[in-house]
Amino acid sequence: NAGVMQNPRHLVRRRGQEARLRCSPMKGHSHVYWYRQLPEEGLKFMVYLQKENIIDESGMPKERFSAEFPKEGPSILRIQQVVRGDSAAYFCASSLGQGREAFFGQGTRLTVV
Amino acid sequence: DQQVKQNSPSLSVQEGRISILNCDYTNSMFDYFLWYKKYPAEGPTFLISISSIKDKNEDGRFTVFLNKSAKHLSLHIVPSQPGDSAVYFCAAYSGAGSYQLTFGKGTKLSVIP
């Protein structure tokens, strides 16, 4: 009974490069959420997706960030032209239905150097 | 604007004693509250939740109390164990069908053997 799987666990990128973070939800879950945790902060909502649809991306920066959840394969959070301020832990969560007890993955720790 | 506040960044408790973690909120629309536990380099793990129609929910050693008039909730752990040492996040949903969790900044609990 695999939980939410995120990879990579750690990602180092130079300023200006692209970062691609992957998330495979729990089996049977079709609702995926991405959260970001900056140092010494709580988790902040970024985007909510269902298969092939972005439902709410209100928490995601308008530029350089994009997310997708294709029909086949994992959800991807893409950050283009990374800057130092993008360094954070990015968590993916999934749920069976909308809202309520979402289960989180172990996170991807992005470091921009 | 911090809608969910955990004013104690850290808490130390002796093994076997009670741990009380506090959380205050400002958004009257919040109607469902959750506590997550997080170990270093791991994702948040769901611990216990409470609906706004209740004032108490108990699960083993963990009890959550909700005081709606004071916009305050607390998590009690009795008896505390060294394995409980982690960061505890308070989080909330607002309204039926809501999917966006609002998190506090967390309280680091250390249980001393």
PDB file of C-alpha atoms in Angstrom:
ATOM      1  CA  ASN A   1       0.000   0.000   0.000  1.00  0.00           C
ATOM      2  CA  ALA A   2       2.321   2.668  -1.289  1.00  0.00           C
ATOM      3  CA  GLY A   3       1.709   6.162  -0.054  1.00  0.00           C
ATOM      4  CA  VAL A   4       2.203   9.363  -1.972  1.00  0.00           C
ATOM      5  CA  MET A   5       5.536   9.101  -3.761  1.00  0.00           C
ATOM      6  CA  GLN A   6       7.606  12.141  -4.594  1.00  0.00           C
ATOM      7  CA  ASN A   7      10.863  12.282  -6.451  1.00  0.00           C
ATOM      8  CA  PRO A   8      13.483  13.337  -6.309  1.00  0.00           C
ATOM      9  CA  ARG A   9      13.817  13.736  -2.549  1.00  0.00           C
ATOM     10  CA  HIS A  10      16.537  16.313  -2.987  1.00  0.00           C
ATOM     11  CA  LEU A  11      17.187  18.511  -5.991  1.00  0.00           C
ATOM     12  CA  VAL A  12      19.962  21.024  -6.479  1.00  0.00           C
ATOM     13  CA  ARG A  13      19.706  23.506  -9.325  1.00  0.00           C
ATOM     14  CA  ARG A  14      21.768  26.496 -10.365  1.00  0.00           C
ATOM     15  CA  ARG A  15      20.025  29.807 -10.821  1.00  0.00           C
ATOM     16  CA  GLY A  16      18.337  29.942 -14.216  1.00  0.00           C
ATOM     17  CA  GLN A  17      17.873  26.188 -14.578  1.00  0.00           C
ATOM     18  CA  GLU A  18      14.596  24.309 -14.604  1.00  0.00           C
ATOM     19  CA  ALA A  19      13.333  22.143 -11.744  1.00  0.00           C
ATOM     20  CA  ARG A  20      10.874  19.323 -12.312  1.00  0.00           C
ATOM     21  CA  LEU A  21       9.240  17.740  -9.281  1.00  0.00           C
ATOM     22  CA  ARG A  22       7.189  14.571  -9.594  1.00  0.00           C
ATOM     23  CA  CYS A  23       4.349  13.215  -7.512  1.00  0.00           C
ATOM     24  CA  SER A  24       2.533   9.905  -7.779  1.00  0.00           C
ATOM     25  CA  PRO A  25      -0.636   9.957  -5.687  1.00  0.00           C
ATOM     26  CA  MET A  26      -1.857   7.100  -3.555  1.00  0.00           C
ATOM     27  CA  LYS A  27      -3.544   4.316  -5.478  1.00  0.00           C
ATOM     28  CA  GLY A  28      -7.088   5.269  -6.336  1.00  0.00           C
ATOM     29  CA  HIS A  29      -6.599   8.955  -5.551  1.00  0.00           C
ATOM     30  CA  SER A  30      -7.367  11.374  -8.340  1.00  0.00           C
ATOM     31  CA  HIS A  31      -7.025  14.633  -6.414  1.00  0.00           C
ATOM     32  CA  VAL A  32      -3.538  16.116  -6.078  1.00  0.00           C
ATOM     33  CA  TYR A  33      -2.382  19.184  -4.203  1.00  0.00           C
ATOM     34  CA  TRP A  34       1.006  20.884  -4.104  1.00  0.00           C
ATOM     35  CA  TYR A  35       2.214  22.828  -1.074  1.00  0.00           C
ATOM     36  CA  ARG A  36       5.428  24.735  -0.461  1.00  0.00           C
ATOM     37  CA  GLN A  37       7.186  25.151   2.853  1.00  0.00           C
ATOM     38  CA  LEU A  38       9.715  27.925   3.187  1.00  0.00           C
ATOM     39  CA  PRO A  39      12.201  27.768   6.095  1.00  0.00           C
ATOM     40  CA  GLU A  40      10.584  28.426   9.492  1.00  0.00           C
ATOM     41  CA  GLU A  41       7.145  28.642   7.875  1.00  0.00           C
ATOM     42  CA  GLY A  42       4.049  26.485   7.611  1.00  0.00           C
ATOM     43  CA  LEU A  43       2.997  24.799   4.413  1.00  0.00           C
ATOM     44  CA  LYS A  44       1.352  27.091   1.860  1.00  0.00           C
ATOM     45  CA  PHE A  45      -1.121  25.867  -0.760  1.00  0.00           C
ATOM     46  CA  MET A  46       0.010  26.218  -4.343  1.00  0.00           C
ATOM     47  CA  VAL A  47      -2.228  24.294  -6.710  1.00  0.00           C
ATOM     48  CA  TYR A  48      -5.001  21.685  -6.840  1.00  0.00           C
ATOM     49  CA  LEU A  49      -5.307  19.322  -9.779  1.00  0.00           C
ATOM     50  CA  GLN A  50      -7.451  16.449 -10.884  1.00  0.00           C
ATOM     51  CA  LYS A  51      -6.605  14.218 -13.795  1.00  0.00           C
ATOM     52  CA  GLU A  52      -5.892  16.467 -16.799  1.00  0.00           C
ATOM     53  CA  ASN A  53      -7.387  19.495 -15.065  1.00  0.00           C
ATOM     54  CA  ILE A  54      -6.077  22.363 -12.982  1.00  0.00           C
ATOM     55  CA  ILE A  55      -8.835  23.165 -10.529  1.00  0.00           C
ATOM     56  CA  ASP A  56      -7.210  25.959  -8.533  1.00  0.00           C
ATOM     57  CA  GLU A  57      -3.757  27.474  -9.030  1.00  0.00           C
ATOM     58  CA  SER A  58      -4.357  30.572  -6.939  1.00  0.00           C
ATOM     59  CA  GLY A  59      -1.419  29.851  -4.630  1.00  0.00           C
ATOM     60  CA  MET A  60       1.105  29.432  -7.391  1.00  0.00           C
ATOM     61  CA  PRO A  61       3.287  32.328  -8.595  1.00  0.00           C
ATOM     62  CA  LYS A  62       2.023  33.556 -11.965  1.00  0.00           C
ATOM     63  CA  GLU A  63       5.401  33.359 -13.639  1.00  0.00           C
ATOM     64  CA  ARG A  64       7.875  30.511 -13.975  1.00  0.00           C
ATOM     65  CA  PHE A  65       5.674  27.966 -12.141  1.00  0.00           C
ATOM     66  CA  SER A  66       3.392  25.442 -13.805  1.00  0.00           C
ATOM     67  CA  ALA A  67       1.747  22.183 -12.828  1.00  0.00           C
ATOM     68  CA  GLU A  68       0.117  19.311 -14.628  1.00  0.00           C
ATOM     69  CA  PHE A  69      -1.501  15.993 -13.834  1.00  0.00           C
ATOM     70  CA  PRO A  70      -1.726  14.044 -17.091  1.00  0.00           C
ATOM     71  CA  LYS A  71      -4.057  11.155 -17.756  1.00  0.00           C
ATOM     72  CA  GLU A  72      -1.129   8.788 -17.470  1.00  0.00           C
ATOM     73  CA  GLY A  73       1.815   9.275 -15.166  1.00  0.00           C
ATOM     74  CA  PRO A  74       2.640  11.434 -12.189  1.00  0.00           C
ATOM     75  CA  SER A  75       1.767  15.025 -11.453  1.00  0.00           C
ATOM     76  CA  ILE A  76       4.597  17.409 -12.317  1.00  0.00           C
ATOM     77  CA  LEU A  77       5.429  20.745 -10.733  1.00  0.00           C
ATOM     78  CA  ARG A  78       7.751  22.679 -13.023  1.00  0.00           C
ATOM     79  CA  ILE A  79       9.747  25.720 -12.033  1.00  0.00           C
ATOM     80  CA  GLN A  80      11.528  27.493 -14.844  1.00  0.00           C
ATOM     81  CA  GLN A  81      14.536  29.777 -14.424  1.00  0.00           C
ATOM     82  CA  VAL A  82      14.843  29.043 -10.721  1.00  0.00           C
ATOM     83  CA  VAL A  83      15.985  31.727  -8.303  1.00  0.00           C
ATOM     84  CA  ARG A  84      17.390  31.421  -4.763  1.00  0.00           C
ATOM     85  CA  GLY A  85      13.989  32.291  -3.304  1.00  0.00           C
ATOM     86  CA  ASP A  86      12.556  29.092  -4.800  1.00  0.00           C
ATOM     87  CA  SER A  87      14.631  27.049  -2.341  1.00  0.00           C
ATOM     88  CA  ALA A  88      12.074  25.277  -0.189  1.00  0.00           C
ATOM     89  CA  ALA A  89      10.455  21.944   0.560  1.00  0.00           C
ATOM     90  CA  TYR A  90       7.705  21.108  -1.918  1.00  0.00           C
ATOM     91  CA  PHE A  91       5.068  18.666  -0.712  1.00  0.00           C
ATOM     92  CA  CYS A  92       2.492  16.840  -2.726  1.00  0.00           C
ATOM     93  CA  ALA A  93      -0.693  15.464  -1.189  1.00  0.00           C
ATOM     94  CA  SER A  94      -3.492  13.356  -2.576  1.00  0.00           C
ATOM     95  CA  SER A  95      -7.015  12.523  -1.521  1.00  0.00           C
ATOM     96  CA  LEU A  96      -9.757  10.173  -2.567  1.00  0.00           C
ATOM     97  CA  GLY A  97     -12.272  12.976  -2.798  1.00  0.00           C
ATOM     98  CA  GLN A  98     -12.030  16.715  -2.673  1.00  0.00           C
ATOM     99  CA  GLY A  99     -10.667  17.995   0.610  1.00  0.00           C
ATOM    100  CA  ARG A 100     -10.612  16.361   4.026  1.00  0.00           C
ATOM    101  CA  GLU A 101      -7.806  13.984   5.072  1.00  0.00           C
ATOM    102  CA  ALA A 102      -5.183  14.529   2.427  1.00  0.00           C
ATOM    103  CA  PHE A 103      -2.131  12.285   2.604  1.00  0.00           C
ATOM    104  CA  PHE A 104       1.246  13.883   2.059  1.00  0.00           C
ATOM    105  CA  GLY A 105       4.371  12.639   0.373  1.00  0.00           C
ATOM    106  CA  GLN A 106       7.839  12.973   1.847  1.00  0.00           C
ATOM    107  CA  GLY A 107       8.570  16.115  -0.084  1.00  0.00           C
ATOM    108  CA  THR A 108      11.214  17.344  -2.476  1.00  0.00           C
ATOM    109  CA  ARG A 109      13.802  19.664  -1.028  1.00  0.00           C
ATOM    110  CA  LEU A 110      14.875  22.095  -3.706  1.00  0.00           C
ATOM    111  CA  THR A 111      18.085  24.011  -3.231  1.00  0.00           C
ATOM    112  CA  VAL A 112      19.003  26.717  -5.709  1.00  0.00           C
ATOM    113  CA  VAL A 113      22.691  27.623  -5.726  1.00  0.00           C
TER     114      VAL A 113
ATOM    115  CA  ASP B   1      -1.785  37.563   7.423  1.00  0.00           C
ATOM    116  CA  GLN B   2      -1.486  34.434   9.541  1.00  0.00           C
ATOM    117  CA  GLN B   3      -4.958  32.911   9.749  1.00  0.00           C
ATOM    118  CA  VAL B   4      -3.765  29.918  11.780  1.00  0.00           C
ATOM    119  CA  LYS B   5      -1.361  30.736  14.583  1.00  0.00           C
ATOM    120  CA  GLN B   6       0.780  28.469  16.659  1.00  0.00           C
ATOM    121  CA  ASN B   7       2.418  30.902  19.029  1.00  0.00           C
ATOM    122  CA  SER B   8       4.793  28.454  20.695  1.00  0.00           C
ATOM    123  CA  PRO B   9       7.630  27.520  18.341  1.00  0.00           C
ATOM    124  CA  SER B  10       8.799  24.829  20.735  1.00  0.00           C
ATOM    125  CA  LEU B  11       7.736  22.813  23.757  1.00  0.00           C
ATOM    126  CA  SER B  12       9.643  20.412  26.019  1.00  0.00           C
ATOM    127  CA  VAL B  13       7.850  17.823  28.118  1.00  0.00           C
ATOM    128  CA  GLN B  14       8.996  14.998  30.353  1.00  0.00           C
ATOM    129  CA  GLU B  15       8.170  11.482  29.207  1.00  0.00           C
ATOM    130  CA  GLY B  16       4.915  10.268  30.736  1.00  0.00           C
ATOM    131  CA  ARG B  17       3.537  13.761  31.288  1.00  0.00           C
ATOM    132  CA  ILE B  18       0.908  15.588  29.242  1.00  0.00           C
ATOM    133  CA  SER B  19       1.844  17.618  26.177  1.00  0.00           C
ATOM    134  CA  ILE B  20      -0.513  20.449  25.267  1.00  0.00           C
ATOM    135  CA  LEU B  21      -0.090  22.133  21.910  1.00  0.00           C
ATOM    136  CA  ASN B  22      -2.139  25.220  21.172  1.00  0.00           C
ATOM    137  CA  CYS B  23      -3.520  26.761  18.013  1.00  0.00           C
ATOM    138  CA  ASP B  24      -5.525  29.940  17.401  1.00  0.00           C
ATOM    139  CA  TYR B  25      -7.334  30.945  14.242  1.00  0.00           C
ATOM    140  CA  THR B  26      -8.851  34.139  12.939  1.00  0.00           C
ATOM    141  CA  ASN B  27     -11.012  32.999  10.020  1.00  0.00           C
ATOM    142  CA  SER B  28     -14.590  32.347  11.144  1.00  0.00           C
ATOM    143  CA  MET B  29     -15.190  30.323   7.989  1.00  0.00           C
ATOM    144  CA  PHE B  30     -12.888  27.534   9.152  1.00  0.00           C
ATOM    145  CA  ASP B  31     -15.057  24.528   9.925  1.00  0.00           C
ATOM    146  CA  TYR B  32     -12.719  21.541  10.007  1.00  0.00           C
ATOM    147  CA  PHE B  33      -9.421  21.346  11.817  1.00  0.00           C
ATOM    148  CA  LEU B  34      -6.584  18.869  11.577  1.00  0.00           C
ATOM    149  CA  TRP B  35      -3.342  18.166  13.358  1.00  0.00           C
ATOM    150  CA  TYR B  36      -0.374  16.846  11.419  1.00  0.00           C
ATOM    151  CA  LYS B  37       2.848  15.456  12.828  1.00  0.00           C
ATOM    152  CA  LYS B  38       6.087  15.903  10.935  1.00  0.00           C
ATOM    153  CA  TYR B  39       9.477  14.331  11.444  1.00  0.00           C
ATOM    154  CA  PRO B  40      12.580  15.938   9.906  1.00  0.00           C
ATOM    155  CA  ALA B  41      12.950  15.227   6.182  1.00  0.00           C
ATOM    156  CA  GLU B  42       9.513  13.601   6.086  1.00  0.00           C
ATOM    157  CA  GLY B  43       6.101  14.746   4.955  1.00  0.00           C
ATOM    158  CA  PRO B  44       3.314  15.683   7.374  1.00  0.00           C
ATOM    159  CA  THR B  45       1.361  12.727   8.699  1.00  0.00           C
ATOM    160  CA  PHE B  46      -2.298  13.137   9.575  1.00  0.00           C
ATOM    161  CA  LEU B  47      -2.883  12.687  13.296  1.00  0.00           C
ATOM    162  CA  ILE B  48      -6.380  13.698  14.313  1.00  0.00           C
ATOM    163  CA  SER B  49      -9.158  16.021  13.184  1.00  0.00           C
ATOM    164  CA  ILE B  50     -12.239  17.752  14.526  1.00  0.00           C
ATOM    165  CA  SER B  51     -15.306  19.239  12.931  1.00  0.00           C
ATOM    166  CA  SER B  52     -16.622  22.582  14.125  1.00  0.00           C
ATOM    167  CA  ILE B  53     -19.832  20.915  15.282  1.00  0.00           C
ATOM    168  CA  LYS B  54     -17.880  19.108  17.974  1.00  0.00           C
ATOM    169  CA  ASP B  55     -15.792  20.352  20.870  1.00  0.00           C
ATOM    170  CA  LYS B  56     -13.720  17.246  21.489  1.00  0.00           C
ATOM    171  CA  ASN B  57     -12.352  14.303  19.568  1.00  0.00           C
ATOM    172  CA  GLU B  58     -10.287  11.525  21.072  1.00  0.00           C
ATOM    173  CA  ASP B  59      -8.078   8.885  19.489  1.00  0.00           C
ATOM    174  CA  GLY B  60      -5.953   6.847  21.849  1.00  0.00           C
ATOM    175  CA  ARG B  61      -3.392   9.087  23.511  1.00  0.00           C
ATOM    176  CA  PHE B  62      -4.424  12.067  21.383  1.00  0.00           C
ATOM    177  CA  THR B  63      -7.327  14.397  22.120  1.00  0.00           C
ATOM    178  CA  VAL B  64      -8.204  17.578  20.290  1.00  0.00           C
ATOM    179  CA  PHE B  65     -10.350  20.244  21.941  1.00  0.00           C
ATOM    180  CA  LEU B  66     -12.101  23.014  20.033  1.00  0.00           C
ATOM    181  CA  ASN B  67     -13.366  26.258  21.594  1.00  0.00           C
ATOM    182  CA  LYS B  68     -15.200  28.012  18.781  1.00  0.00           C
ATOM    183  CA  SER B  69     -16.058  31.142  20.733  1.00  0.00           C
ATOM    184  CA  ALA B  70     -12.384  31.663  21.507  1.00  0.00           C
ATOM    185  CA  LYS B  71     -11.266  30.448  18.065  1.00  0.00           C
ATOM    186  CA  HIS B  72      -8.855  28.159  19.819  1.00  0.00           C
ATOM    187  CA  LEU B  73      -7.980  24.511  19.620  1.00  0.00           C
ATOM    188  CA  SER B  74      -5.512  22.364  21.467  1.00  0.00           C
ATOM    189  CA  LEU B  75      -3.959  18.954  21.074  1.00  0.00           C
ATOM    190  CA  HIS B  76      -3.353  16.897  24.207  1.00  0.00           C
ATOM    191  CA  ILE B  77      -0.988  13.947  24.197  1.00  0.00           C
ATOM    192  CA  VAL B  78      -1.169  11.724  27.261  1.00  0.00           C
ATOM    193  CA  PRO B  79       1.136  10.134  28.195  1.00  0.00           C
ATOM    194  CA  SER B  80       3.881  11.697  26.116  1.00  0.00           C
ATOM    195  CA  GLN B  81       6.492   9.362  24.657  1.00  0.00           C
ATOM    196  CA  PRO B  82       9.939  10.078  23.178  1.00  0.00           C
ATOM    197  CA  GLY B  83       8.636   8.966  19.774  1.00  0.00           C
ATOM    198  CA  ASP B  84       6.186  11.867  19.896  1.00  0.00           C
ATOM    199  CA  SER B  85       9.087  14.283  19.433  1.00  0.00           C
ATOM    200  CA  ALA B  86       8.313  16.017  16.142  1.00  0.00           C
ATOM    201  CA  VAL B  87       6.892  19.226  14.709  1.00  0.00           C
ATOM    202  CA  TYR B  88       3.126  19.470  15.032  1.00  0.00           C
ATOM    203  CA  PHE B  89       1.124  21.529  12.568  1.00  0.00           C
ATOM    204  CA  CYS B  90      -2.378  22.790  13.079  1.00  0.00           C
ATOM    205  CA  ALA B  91      -4.347  23.161   9.836  1.00  0.00           C
ATOM    206  CA  ALA B  92      -7.861  24.132   8.820  1.00  0.00           C
ATOM    207  CA  TYR B  93     -10.387  23.913   6.000  1.00  0.00           C
ATOM    208  CA  SER B  94     -13.076  26.504   5.390  1.00  0.00           C
ATOM    209  CA  GLY B  95     -16.482  25.372   4.260  1.00  0.00           C
ATOM    210  CA  ALA B  96     -17.979  22.260   2.712  1.00  0.00           C
ATOM    211  CA  GLY B  97     -16.080  21.161  -0.346  1.00  0.00           C
ATOM    212  CA  SER B  98     -13.043  23.178   0.655  1.00  0.00           C
ATOM    213  CA  TYR B  99      -9.774  21.612  -0.399  1.00  0.00           C
ATOM    214  CA  GLN B 100      -7.196  24.213   0.541  1.00  0.00           C
ATOM    215  CA  LEU B 101      -5.542  23.593   3.889  1.00  0.00           C
ATOM    216  CA  THR B 102      -4.295  26.613   5.826  1.00  0.00           C
ATOM    217  CA  PHE B 103      -1.396  25.667   8.084  1.00  0.00           C
ATOM    218  CA  GLY B 104       0.160  27.194  11.171  1.00  0.00           C
ATOM    219  CA  LYS B 105       3.932  27.500  11.417  1.00  0.00           C
ATOM    220  CA  GLY B 106       4.220  24.480  13.686  1.00  0.00           C
ATOM    221  CA  THR B 107       5.340  23.685  17.222  1.00  0.00           C
ATOM    222  CA  LYS B 108       8.387  21.547  17.813  1.00  0.00           C
ATOM    223  CA  LEU B 109       7.694  19.089  20.614  1.00  0.00           C
ATOM    224  CA  SER B 110      10.584  17.476  22.446  1.00  0.00           C
ATOM    225  CA  VAL B 111       9.730  14.655  24.845  1.00  0.00           C
ATOM    226  CA  ILE B 112      12.567  14.111  27.287  1.00  0.00           C
ATOM    227  CA  PRO B 113      13.135  10.527  28.465  1.00  0.00           C
TER     228      PRO B 113
END
